[in-house]
C-alpha positions as protocol buffer text, in pm:
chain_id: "A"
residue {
  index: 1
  type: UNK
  ca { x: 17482 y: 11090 z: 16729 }
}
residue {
  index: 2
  type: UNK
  ca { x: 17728 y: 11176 z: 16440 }
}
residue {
  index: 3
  type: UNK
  ca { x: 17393 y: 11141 z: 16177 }
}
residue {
  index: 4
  type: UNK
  ca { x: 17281 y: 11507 z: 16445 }
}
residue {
  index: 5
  type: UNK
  ca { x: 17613 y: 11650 z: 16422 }
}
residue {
  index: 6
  type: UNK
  ca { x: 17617 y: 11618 z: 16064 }
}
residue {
  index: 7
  type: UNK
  ca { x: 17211 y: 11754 z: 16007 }
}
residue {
  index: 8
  type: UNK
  ca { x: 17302 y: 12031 z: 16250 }
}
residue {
  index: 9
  type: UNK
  ca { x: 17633 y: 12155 z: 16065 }
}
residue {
  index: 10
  type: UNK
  ca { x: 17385 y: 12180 z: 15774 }
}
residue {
  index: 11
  type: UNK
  ca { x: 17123 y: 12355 z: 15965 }
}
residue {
  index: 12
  type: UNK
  ca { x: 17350 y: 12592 z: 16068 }
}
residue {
  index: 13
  type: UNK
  ca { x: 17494 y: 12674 z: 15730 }
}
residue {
  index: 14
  type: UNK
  ca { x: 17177 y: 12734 z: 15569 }
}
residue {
  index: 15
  type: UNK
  ca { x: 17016 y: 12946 z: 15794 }
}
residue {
  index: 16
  type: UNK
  ca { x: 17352 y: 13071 z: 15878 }
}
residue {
  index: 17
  type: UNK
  ca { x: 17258 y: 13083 z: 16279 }
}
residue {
  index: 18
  type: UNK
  ca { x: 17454 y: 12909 z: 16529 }
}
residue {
  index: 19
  type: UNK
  ca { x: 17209 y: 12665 z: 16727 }
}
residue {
  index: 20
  type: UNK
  ca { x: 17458 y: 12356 z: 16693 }
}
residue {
  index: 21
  type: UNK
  ca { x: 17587 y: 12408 z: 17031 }
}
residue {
  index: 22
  type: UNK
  ca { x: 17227 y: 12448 z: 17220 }
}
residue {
  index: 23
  type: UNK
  ca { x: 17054 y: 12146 z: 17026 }
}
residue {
  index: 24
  type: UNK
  ca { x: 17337 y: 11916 z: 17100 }
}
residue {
  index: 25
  type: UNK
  ca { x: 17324 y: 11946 z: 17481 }
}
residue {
  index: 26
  type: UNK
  ca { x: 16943 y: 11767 z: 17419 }
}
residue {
  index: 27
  type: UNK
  ca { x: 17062 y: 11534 z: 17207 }
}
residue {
  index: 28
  type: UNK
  ca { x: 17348 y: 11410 z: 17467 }
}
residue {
  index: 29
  type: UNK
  ca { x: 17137 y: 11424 z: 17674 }
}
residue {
  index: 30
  type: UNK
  ca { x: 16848 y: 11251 z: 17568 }
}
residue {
  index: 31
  type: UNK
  ca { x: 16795 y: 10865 z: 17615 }
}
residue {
  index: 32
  type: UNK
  ca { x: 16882 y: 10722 z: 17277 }
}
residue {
  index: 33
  type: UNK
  ca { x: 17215 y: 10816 z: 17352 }
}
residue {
  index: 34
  type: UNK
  ca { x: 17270 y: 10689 z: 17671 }
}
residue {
  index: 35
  type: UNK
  ca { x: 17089 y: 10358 z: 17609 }
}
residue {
  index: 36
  type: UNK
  ca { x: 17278 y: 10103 z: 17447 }
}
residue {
  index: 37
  type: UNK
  ca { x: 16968 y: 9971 z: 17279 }
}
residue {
  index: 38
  type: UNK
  ca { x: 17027 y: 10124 z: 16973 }
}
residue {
  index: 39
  type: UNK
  ca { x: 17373 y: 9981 z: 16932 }
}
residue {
  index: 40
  type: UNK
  ca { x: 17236 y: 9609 z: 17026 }
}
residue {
  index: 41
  type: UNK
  ca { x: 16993 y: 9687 z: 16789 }
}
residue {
  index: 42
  type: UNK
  ca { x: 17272 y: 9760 z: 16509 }
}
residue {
  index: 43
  type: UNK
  ca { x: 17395 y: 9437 z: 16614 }
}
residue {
  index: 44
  type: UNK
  ca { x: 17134 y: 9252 z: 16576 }
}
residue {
  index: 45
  type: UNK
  ca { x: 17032 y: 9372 z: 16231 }
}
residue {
  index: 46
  type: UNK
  ca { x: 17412 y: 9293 z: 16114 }
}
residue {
  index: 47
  type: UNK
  ca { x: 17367 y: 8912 z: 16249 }
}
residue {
  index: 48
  type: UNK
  ca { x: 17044 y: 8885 z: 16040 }
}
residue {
  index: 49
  type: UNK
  ca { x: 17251 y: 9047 z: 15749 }
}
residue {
  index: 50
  type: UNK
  ca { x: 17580 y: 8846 z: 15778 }
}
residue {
  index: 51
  type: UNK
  ca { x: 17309 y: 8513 z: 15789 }
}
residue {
  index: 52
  type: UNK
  ca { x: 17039 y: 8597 z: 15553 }
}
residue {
  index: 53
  type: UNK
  ca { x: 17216 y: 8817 z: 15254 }
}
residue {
  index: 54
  type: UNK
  ca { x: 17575 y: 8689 z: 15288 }
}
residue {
  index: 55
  type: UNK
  ca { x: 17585 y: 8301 z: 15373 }
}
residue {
  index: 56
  type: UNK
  ca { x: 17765 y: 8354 z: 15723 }
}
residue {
  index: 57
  type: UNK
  ca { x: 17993 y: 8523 z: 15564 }
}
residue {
  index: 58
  type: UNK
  ca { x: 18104 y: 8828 z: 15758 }
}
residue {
  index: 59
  type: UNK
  ca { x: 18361 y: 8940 z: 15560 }
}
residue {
  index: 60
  type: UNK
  ca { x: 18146 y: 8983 z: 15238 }
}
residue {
  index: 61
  type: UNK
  ca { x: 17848 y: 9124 z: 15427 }
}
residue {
  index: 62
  type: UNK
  ca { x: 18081 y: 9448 z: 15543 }
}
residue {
  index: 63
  type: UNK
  ca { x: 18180 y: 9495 z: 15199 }
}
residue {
  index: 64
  type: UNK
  ca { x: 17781 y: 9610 z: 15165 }
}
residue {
  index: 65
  type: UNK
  ca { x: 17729 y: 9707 z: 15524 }
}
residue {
  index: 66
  type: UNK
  ca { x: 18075 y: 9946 z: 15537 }
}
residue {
  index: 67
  type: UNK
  ca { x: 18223 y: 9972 z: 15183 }
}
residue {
  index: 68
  type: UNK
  ca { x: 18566 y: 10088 z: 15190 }
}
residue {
  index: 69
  type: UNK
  ca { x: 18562 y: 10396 z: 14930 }
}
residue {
  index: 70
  type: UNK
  ca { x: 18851 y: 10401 z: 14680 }
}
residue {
  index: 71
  type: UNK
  ca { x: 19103 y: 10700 z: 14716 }
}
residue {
  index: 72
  type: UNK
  ca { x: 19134 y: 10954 z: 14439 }
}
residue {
  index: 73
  type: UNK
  ca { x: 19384 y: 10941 z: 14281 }
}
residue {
  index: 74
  type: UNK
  ca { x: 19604 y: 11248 z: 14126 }
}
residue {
  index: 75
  type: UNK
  ca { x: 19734 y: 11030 z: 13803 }
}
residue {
  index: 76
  type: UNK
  ca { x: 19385 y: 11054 z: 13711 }
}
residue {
  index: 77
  type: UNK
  ca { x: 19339 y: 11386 z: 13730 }
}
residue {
  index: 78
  type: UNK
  ca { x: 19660 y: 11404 z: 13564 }
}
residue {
  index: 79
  type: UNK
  ca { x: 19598 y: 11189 z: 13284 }
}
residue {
  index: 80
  type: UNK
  ca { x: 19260 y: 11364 z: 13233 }
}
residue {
  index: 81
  type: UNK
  ca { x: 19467 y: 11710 z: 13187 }
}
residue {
  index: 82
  type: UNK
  ca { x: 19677 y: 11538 z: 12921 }
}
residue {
  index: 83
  type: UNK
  ca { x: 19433 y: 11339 z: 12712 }
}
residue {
  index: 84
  type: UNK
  ca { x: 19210 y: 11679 z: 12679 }
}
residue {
  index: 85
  type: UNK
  ca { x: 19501 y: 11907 z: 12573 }
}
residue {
  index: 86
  type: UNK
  ca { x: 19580 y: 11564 z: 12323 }
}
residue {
  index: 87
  type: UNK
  ca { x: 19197 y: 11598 z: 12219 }
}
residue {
  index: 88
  type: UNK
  ca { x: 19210 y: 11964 z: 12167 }
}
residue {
  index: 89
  type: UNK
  ca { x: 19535 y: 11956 z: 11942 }
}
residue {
  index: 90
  type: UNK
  ca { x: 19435 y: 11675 z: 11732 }
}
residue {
  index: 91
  type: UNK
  ca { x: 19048 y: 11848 z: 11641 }
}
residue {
  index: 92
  type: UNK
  ca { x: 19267 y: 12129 z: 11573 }
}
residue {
  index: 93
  type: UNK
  ca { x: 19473 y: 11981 z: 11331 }
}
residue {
  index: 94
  type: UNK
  ca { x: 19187 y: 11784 z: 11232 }
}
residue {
  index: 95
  type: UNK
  ca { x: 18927 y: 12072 z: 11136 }
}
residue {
  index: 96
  type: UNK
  ca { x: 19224 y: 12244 z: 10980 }
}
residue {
  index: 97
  type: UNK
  ca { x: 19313 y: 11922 z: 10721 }
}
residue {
  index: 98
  type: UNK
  ca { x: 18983 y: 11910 z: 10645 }
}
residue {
  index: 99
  type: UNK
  ca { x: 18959 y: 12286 z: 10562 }
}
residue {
  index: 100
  type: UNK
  ca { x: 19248 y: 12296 z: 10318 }
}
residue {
  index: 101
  type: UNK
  ca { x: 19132 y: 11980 z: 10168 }
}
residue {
  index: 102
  type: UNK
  ca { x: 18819 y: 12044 z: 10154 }
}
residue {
  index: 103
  type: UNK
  ca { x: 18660 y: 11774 z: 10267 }
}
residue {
  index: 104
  type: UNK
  ca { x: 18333 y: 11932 z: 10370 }
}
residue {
  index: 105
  type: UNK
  ca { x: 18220 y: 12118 z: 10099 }
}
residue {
  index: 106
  type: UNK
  ca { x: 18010 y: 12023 z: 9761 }
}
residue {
  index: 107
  type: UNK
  ca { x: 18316 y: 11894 z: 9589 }
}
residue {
  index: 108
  type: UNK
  ca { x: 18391 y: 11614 z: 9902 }
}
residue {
  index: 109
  type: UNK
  ca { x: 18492 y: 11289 z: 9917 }
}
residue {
  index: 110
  type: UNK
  ca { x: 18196 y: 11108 z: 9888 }
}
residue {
  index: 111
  type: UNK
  ca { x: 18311 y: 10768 z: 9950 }
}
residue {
  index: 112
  type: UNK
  ca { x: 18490 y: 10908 z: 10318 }
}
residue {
  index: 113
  type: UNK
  ca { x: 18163 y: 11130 z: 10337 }
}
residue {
  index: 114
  type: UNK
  ca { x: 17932 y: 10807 z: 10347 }
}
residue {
  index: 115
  type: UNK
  ca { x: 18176 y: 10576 z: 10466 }
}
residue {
  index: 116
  type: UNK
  ca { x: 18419 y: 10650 z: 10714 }
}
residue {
  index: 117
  type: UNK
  ca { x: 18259 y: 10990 z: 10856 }
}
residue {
  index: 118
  type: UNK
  ca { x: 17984 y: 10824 z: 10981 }
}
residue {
  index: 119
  type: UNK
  ca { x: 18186 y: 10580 z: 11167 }
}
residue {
  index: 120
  type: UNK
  ca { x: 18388 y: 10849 z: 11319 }
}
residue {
  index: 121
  type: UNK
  ca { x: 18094 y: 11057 z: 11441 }
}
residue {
  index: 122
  type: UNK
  ca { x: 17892 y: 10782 z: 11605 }
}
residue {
  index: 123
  type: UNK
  ca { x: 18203 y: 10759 z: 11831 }
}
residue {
  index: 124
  type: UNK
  ca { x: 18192 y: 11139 z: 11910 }
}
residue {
  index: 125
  type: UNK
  ca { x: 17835 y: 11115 z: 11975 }
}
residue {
  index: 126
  type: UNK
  ca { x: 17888 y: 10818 z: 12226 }
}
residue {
  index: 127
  type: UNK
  ca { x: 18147 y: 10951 z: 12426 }
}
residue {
  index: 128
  type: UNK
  ca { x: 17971 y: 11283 z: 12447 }
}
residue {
  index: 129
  type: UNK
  ca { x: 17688 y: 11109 z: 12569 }
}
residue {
  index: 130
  type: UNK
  ca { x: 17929 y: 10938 z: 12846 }
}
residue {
  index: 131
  type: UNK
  ca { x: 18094 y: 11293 z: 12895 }
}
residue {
  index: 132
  type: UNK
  ca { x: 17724 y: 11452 z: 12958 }
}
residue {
  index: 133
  type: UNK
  ca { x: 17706 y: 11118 z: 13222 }
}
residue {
  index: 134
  type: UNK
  ca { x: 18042 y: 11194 z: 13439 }
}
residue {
  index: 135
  type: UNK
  ca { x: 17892 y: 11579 z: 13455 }
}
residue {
  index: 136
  type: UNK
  ca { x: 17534 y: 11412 z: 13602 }
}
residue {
  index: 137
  type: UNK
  ca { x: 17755 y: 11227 z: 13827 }
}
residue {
  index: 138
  type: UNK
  ca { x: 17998 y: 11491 z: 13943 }
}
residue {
  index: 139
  type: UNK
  ca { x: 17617 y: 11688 z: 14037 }
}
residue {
  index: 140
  type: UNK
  ca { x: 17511 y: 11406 z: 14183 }
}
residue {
  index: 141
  type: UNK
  ca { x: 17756 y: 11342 z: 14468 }
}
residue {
  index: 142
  type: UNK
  ca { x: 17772 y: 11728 z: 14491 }
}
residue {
  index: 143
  type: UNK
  ca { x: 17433 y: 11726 z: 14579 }
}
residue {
  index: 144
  type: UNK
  ca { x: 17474 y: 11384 z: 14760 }
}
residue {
  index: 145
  type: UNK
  ca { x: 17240 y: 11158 z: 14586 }
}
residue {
  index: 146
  type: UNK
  ca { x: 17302 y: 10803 z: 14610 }
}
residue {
  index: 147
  type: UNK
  ca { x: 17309 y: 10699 z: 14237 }
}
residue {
  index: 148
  type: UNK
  ca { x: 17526 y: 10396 z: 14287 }
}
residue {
  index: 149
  type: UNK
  ca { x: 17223 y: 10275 z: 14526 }
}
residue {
  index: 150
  type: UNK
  ca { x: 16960 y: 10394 z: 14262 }
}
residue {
  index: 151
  type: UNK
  ca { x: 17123 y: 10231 z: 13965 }
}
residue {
  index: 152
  type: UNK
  ca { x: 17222 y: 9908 z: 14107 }
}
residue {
  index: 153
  type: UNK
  ca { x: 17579 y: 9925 z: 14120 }
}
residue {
  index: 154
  type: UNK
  ca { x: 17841 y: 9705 z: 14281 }
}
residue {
  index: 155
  type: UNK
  ca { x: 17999 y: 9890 z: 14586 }
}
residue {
  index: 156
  type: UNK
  ca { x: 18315 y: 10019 z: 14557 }
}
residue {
  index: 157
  type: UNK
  ca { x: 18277 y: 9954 z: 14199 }
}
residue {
  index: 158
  type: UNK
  ca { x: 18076 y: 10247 z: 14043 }
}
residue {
  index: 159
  type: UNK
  ca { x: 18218 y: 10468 z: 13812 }
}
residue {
  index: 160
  type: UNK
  ca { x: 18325 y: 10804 z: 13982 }
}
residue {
  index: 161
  type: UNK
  ca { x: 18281 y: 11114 z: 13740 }
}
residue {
  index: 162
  type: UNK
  ca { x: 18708 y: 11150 z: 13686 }
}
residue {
  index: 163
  type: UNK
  ca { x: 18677 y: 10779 z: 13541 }
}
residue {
  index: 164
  type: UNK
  ca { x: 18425 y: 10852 z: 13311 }
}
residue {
  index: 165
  type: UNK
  ca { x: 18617 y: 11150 z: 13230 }
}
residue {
  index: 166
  type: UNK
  ca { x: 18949 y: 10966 z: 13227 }
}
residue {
  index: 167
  type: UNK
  ca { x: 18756 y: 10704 z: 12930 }
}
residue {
  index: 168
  type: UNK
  ca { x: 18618 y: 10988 z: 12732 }
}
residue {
  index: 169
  type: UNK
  ca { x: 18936 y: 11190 z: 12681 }
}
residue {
  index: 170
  type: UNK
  ca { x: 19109 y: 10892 z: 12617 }
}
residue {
  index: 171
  type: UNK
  ca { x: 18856 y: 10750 z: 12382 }
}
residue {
  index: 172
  type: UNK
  ca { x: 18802 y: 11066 z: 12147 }
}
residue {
  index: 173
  type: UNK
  ca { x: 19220 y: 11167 z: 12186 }
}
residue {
  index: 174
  type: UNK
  ca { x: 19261 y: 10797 z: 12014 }
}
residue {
  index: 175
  type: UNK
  ca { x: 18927 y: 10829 z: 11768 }
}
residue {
  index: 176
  type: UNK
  ca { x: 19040 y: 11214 z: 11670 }
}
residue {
  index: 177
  type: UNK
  ca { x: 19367 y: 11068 z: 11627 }
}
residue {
  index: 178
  type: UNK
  ca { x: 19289 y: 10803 z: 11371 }
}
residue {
  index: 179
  type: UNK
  ca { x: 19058 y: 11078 z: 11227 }
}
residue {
  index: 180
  type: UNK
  ca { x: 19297 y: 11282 z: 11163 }
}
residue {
  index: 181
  type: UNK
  ca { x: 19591 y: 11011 z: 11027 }
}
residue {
  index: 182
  type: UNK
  ca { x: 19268 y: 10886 z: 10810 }
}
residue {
  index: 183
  type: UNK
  ca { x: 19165 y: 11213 z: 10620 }
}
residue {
  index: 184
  type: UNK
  ca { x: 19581 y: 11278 z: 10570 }
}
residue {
  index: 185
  type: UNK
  ca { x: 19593 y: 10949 z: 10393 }
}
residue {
  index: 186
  type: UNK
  ca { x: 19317 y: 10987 z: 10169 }
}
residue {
  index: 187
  type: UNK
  ca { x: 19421 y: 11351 z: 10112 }
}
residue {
  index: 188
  type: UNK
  ca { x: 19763 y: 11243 z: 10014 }
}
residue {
  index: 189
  type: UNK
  ca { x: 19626 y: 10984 z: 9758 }
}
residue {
  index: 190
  type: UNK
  ca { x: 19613 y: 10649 z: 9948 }
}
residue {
  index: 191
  type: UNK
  ca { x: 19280 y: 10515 z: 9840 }
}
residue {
  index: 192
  type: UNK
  ca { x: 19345 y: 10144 z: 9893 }
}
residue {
  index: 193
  type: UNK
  ca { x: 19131 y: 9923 z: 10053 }
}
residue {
  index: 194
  type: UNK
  ca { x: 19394 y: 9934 z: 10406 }
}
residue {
  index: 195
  type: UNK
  ca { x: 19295 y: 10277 z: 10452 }
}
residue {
  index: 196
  type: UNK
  ca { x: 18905 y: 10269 z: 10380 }
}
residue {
  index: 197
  type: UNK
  ca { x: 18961 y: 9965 z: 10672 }
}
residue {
  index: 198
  type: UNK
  ca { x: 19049 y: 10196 z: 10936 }
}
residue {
  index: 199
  type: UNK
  ca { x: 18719 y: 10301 z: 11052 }
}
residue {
  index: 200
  type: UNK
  ca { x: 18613 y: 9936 z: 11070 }
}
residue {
  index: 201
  type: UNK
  ca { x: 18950 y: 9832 z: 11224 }
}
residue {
  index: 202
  type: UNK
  ca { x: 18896 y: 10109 z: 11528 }
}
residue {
  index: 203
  type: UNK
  ca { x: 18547 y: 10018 z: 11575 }
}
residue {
  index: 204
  type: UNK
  ca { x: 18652 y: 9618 z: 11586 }
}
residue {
  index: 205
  type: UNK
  ca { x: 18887 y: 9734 z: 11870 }
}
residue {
  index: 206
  type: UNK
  ca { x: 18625 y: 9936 z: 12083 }
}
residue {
  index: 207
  type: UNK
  ca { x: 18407 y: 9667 z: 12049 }
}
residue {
  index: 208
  type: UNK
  ca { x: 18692 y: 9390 z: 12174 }
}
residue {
  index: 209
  type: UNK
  ca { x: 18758 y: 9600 z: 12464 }
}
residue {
  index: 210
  type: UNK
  ca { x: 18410 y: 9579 z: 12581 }
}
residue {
  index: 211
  type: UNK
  ca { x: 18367 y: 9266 z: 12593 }
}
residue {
  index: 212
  type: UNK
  ca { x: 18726 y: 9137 z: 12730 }
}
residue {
  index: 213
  type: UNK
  ca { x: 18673 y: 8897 z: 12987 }
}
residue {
  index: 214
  type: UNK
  ca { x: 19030 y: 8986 z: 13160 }
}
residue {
  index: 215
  type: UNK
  ca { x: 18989 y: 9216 z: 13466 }
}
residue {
  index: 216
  type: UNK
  ca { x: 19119 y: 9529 z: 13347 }
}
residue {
  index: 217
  type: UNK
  ca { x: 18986 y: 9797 z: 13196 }
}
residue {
  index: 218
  type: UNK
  ca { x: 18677 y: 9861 z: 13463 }
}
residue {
  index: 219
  type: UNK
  ca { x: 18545 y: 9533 z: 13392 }
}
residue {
  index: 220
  type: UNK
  ca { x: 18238 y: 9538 z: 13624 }
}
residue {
  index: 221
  type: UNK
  ca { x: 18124 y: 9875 z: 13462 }
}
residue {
  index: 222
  type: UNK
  ca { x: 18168 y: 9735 z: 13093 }
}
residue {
  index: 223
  type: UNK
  ca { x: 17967 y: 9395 z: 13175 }
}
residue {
  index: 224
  type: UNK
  ca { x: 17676 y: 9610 z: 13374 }
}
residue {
  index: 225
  type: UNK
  ca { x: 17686 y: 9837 z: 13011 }
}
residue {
  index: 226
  type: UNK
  ca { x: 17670 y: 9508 z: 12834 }
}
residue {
  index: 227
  type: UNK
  ca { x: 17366 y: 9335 z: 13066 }
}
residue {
  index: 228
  type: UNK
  ca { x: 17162 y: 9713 z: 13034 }
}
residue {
  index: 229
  type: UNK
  ca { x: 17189 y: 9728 z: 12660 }
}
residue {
  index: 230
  type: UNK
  ca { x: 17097 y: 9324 z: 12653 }
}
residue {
  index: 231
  type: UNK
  ca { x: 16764 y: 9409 z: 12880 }
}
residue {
  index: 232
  type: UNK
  ca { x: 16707 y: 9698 z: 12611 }
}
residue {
  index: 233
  type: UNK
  ca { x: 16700 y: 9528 z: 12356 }
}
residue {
  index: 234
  type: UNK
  ca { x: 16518 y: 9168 z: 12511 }
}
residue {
  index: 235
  type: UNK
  ca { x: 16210 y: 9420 z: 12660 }
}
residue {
  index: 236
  type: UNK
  ca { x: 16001 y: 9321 z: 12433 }
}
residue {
  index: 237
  type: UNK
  ca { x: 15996 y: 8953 z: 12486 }
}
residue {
  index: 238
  type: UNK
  ca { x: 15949 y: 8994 z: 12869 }
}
C-alpha cells in the first residue's frame, strides 16, 4: 500500500494532475489489500531468510532485511565548510610562494620539480578522483539509484557523498599544507635530506592509514578499497 502512495505522489508531480485521491479508493479497495496473504507471504520469505542467509539468526538477518540508516550529521557538514575554506587558503598561499619563488618557470628547482612535485600531485589527482566520486554519489541518491546494492556494499556502511567529501577536504587541506611548509623550506635554503623526506614521510602516513586494522577511520570502506585494487591487479591470473 505505502509502495502506491509513494508511485502515485510521483505520478502526480510529473504530470502535475491530481489523480492520487481517485486511484487510491481502487487500491483500498482491491483484494491485495484486504487479504492478509501478502503479509503471510512477507513472513514466510523472512523465515526462509533468517534460516538460509543468516544461521537462525534474526537479529543479523534485519540488519539486511531493514537496515537502520545512519543520521546526518551537522559536524560533518560543518567540518566540510572548514577543511574547504583551510584548502582554499593554503593553495592560495601556496600558488603565491611558488610565484615569487619561482618555482615553475625555466630556472626551477629541478630536484623538487622531479622529486617532490610529483609526489604532491598524485595526491591531488587521487582525491579529485574521490571528490568527482561523492558528486556521482550525491546524483545518485538524488536520482534514487541503489549504488550501495550495485557495488556490493555493507549496509549501513557505504560511504554517503558528505563522507567522501569530509576525506577529500581533509586530505588535500593536510597535503596543500605540507606543500606549502615544503616549498617555504626549500625556498628559504633548507636543502637537507629531512626536508627532501617530506613527500615520502606524508605518503608513508596515507598509506598507514589505509591499511590500519583499528576500527576507526571508515574501516569497512578502506578494506573494500584495499580488496578492489587487490582483484585489479590479480585479474589476470583468474
Amino acid at each position: 500500500m505505502l509502495a502506491f502512495v509513494k508511485i502515485l505522489k510521483k505520478f502526480d508531480k510529473v504530470t502535475a494532475k491530481e489523480v492520487q485521491t481517485i486511484y487510491l479508493k481502487v487500491v483500498e479497495s482491491s483484494y491485495f489489500n484486504s487479504s492478509d496473504k501478502a503479509i503471510r507471504l512477507m513472513d514466510d520469505v523472512e523465515e526462509l531468510f533468517v534460516r538460509h542467509f543468516a544461521s537462525g539468526d534474526k537479529r543479523k538477518a534485519m540488519k539486511y532485511l531493514k537496515p537502520n540508516q545512519k543520521e546526518e550529521s551537522h559536524a560533518t557538514t560543518f567540518f566540510i565548510g572548514l577543511f574547504t575554506g583551510g584548502f582554499v587558503a593554503l593553495f592560495i598561499g601556496y600558488c603565491i610562494m611558488a610565484h615569487i619563488s619561482g618555482m615553475y618557470t625555466h630556472q626551477s628547482n629541478k630536484v623538487y620539480m622531479s622529486t617532490s612535485y610529483p609526489v604532491l600531485s598524485m595526491f591531488s589527482l587521487f582525491f579529485l578522483h574521490l571528490f568527482l566520486y561523492g558528486c556521482n554519489i550525491f546524483m545518485w541518491r538524488k536520482t534514487r539509484i541503489n549504488y550501495a546494492f550495485i557495488f556490493e556494499f555493507a549496509p549501513t556502511k557505504e560511504l554517503k557523498y558528505r563522507d567522501v567529501f569530509l576525506i577529500c577536504t581533509t586530505s588535500m587541506t593536510i597535503v596543500v599544507g605540507v606543500m606549502f611548509a615544503h616549498l617555504t623550506l626549500i625556498v628559504k635554503g633548507y636543502s637537507s635530506s629531512t626536508v627532501q623526506a617530506i613527500p615520502g614521510c606524508l605518503l608513508l602516513v596515507f598509506l598507514l592509514v589505509l591499511v590500519c586494522p583499528f576500527k576507526i577511520l571508515y574501516r569497512s570502506s578502506r578494506y573494500h578499497f584495499l580488496i578492489a585494487i587487490r582483484n585489479i591487479i590479480l585479474t589476470p591470473f583468474y
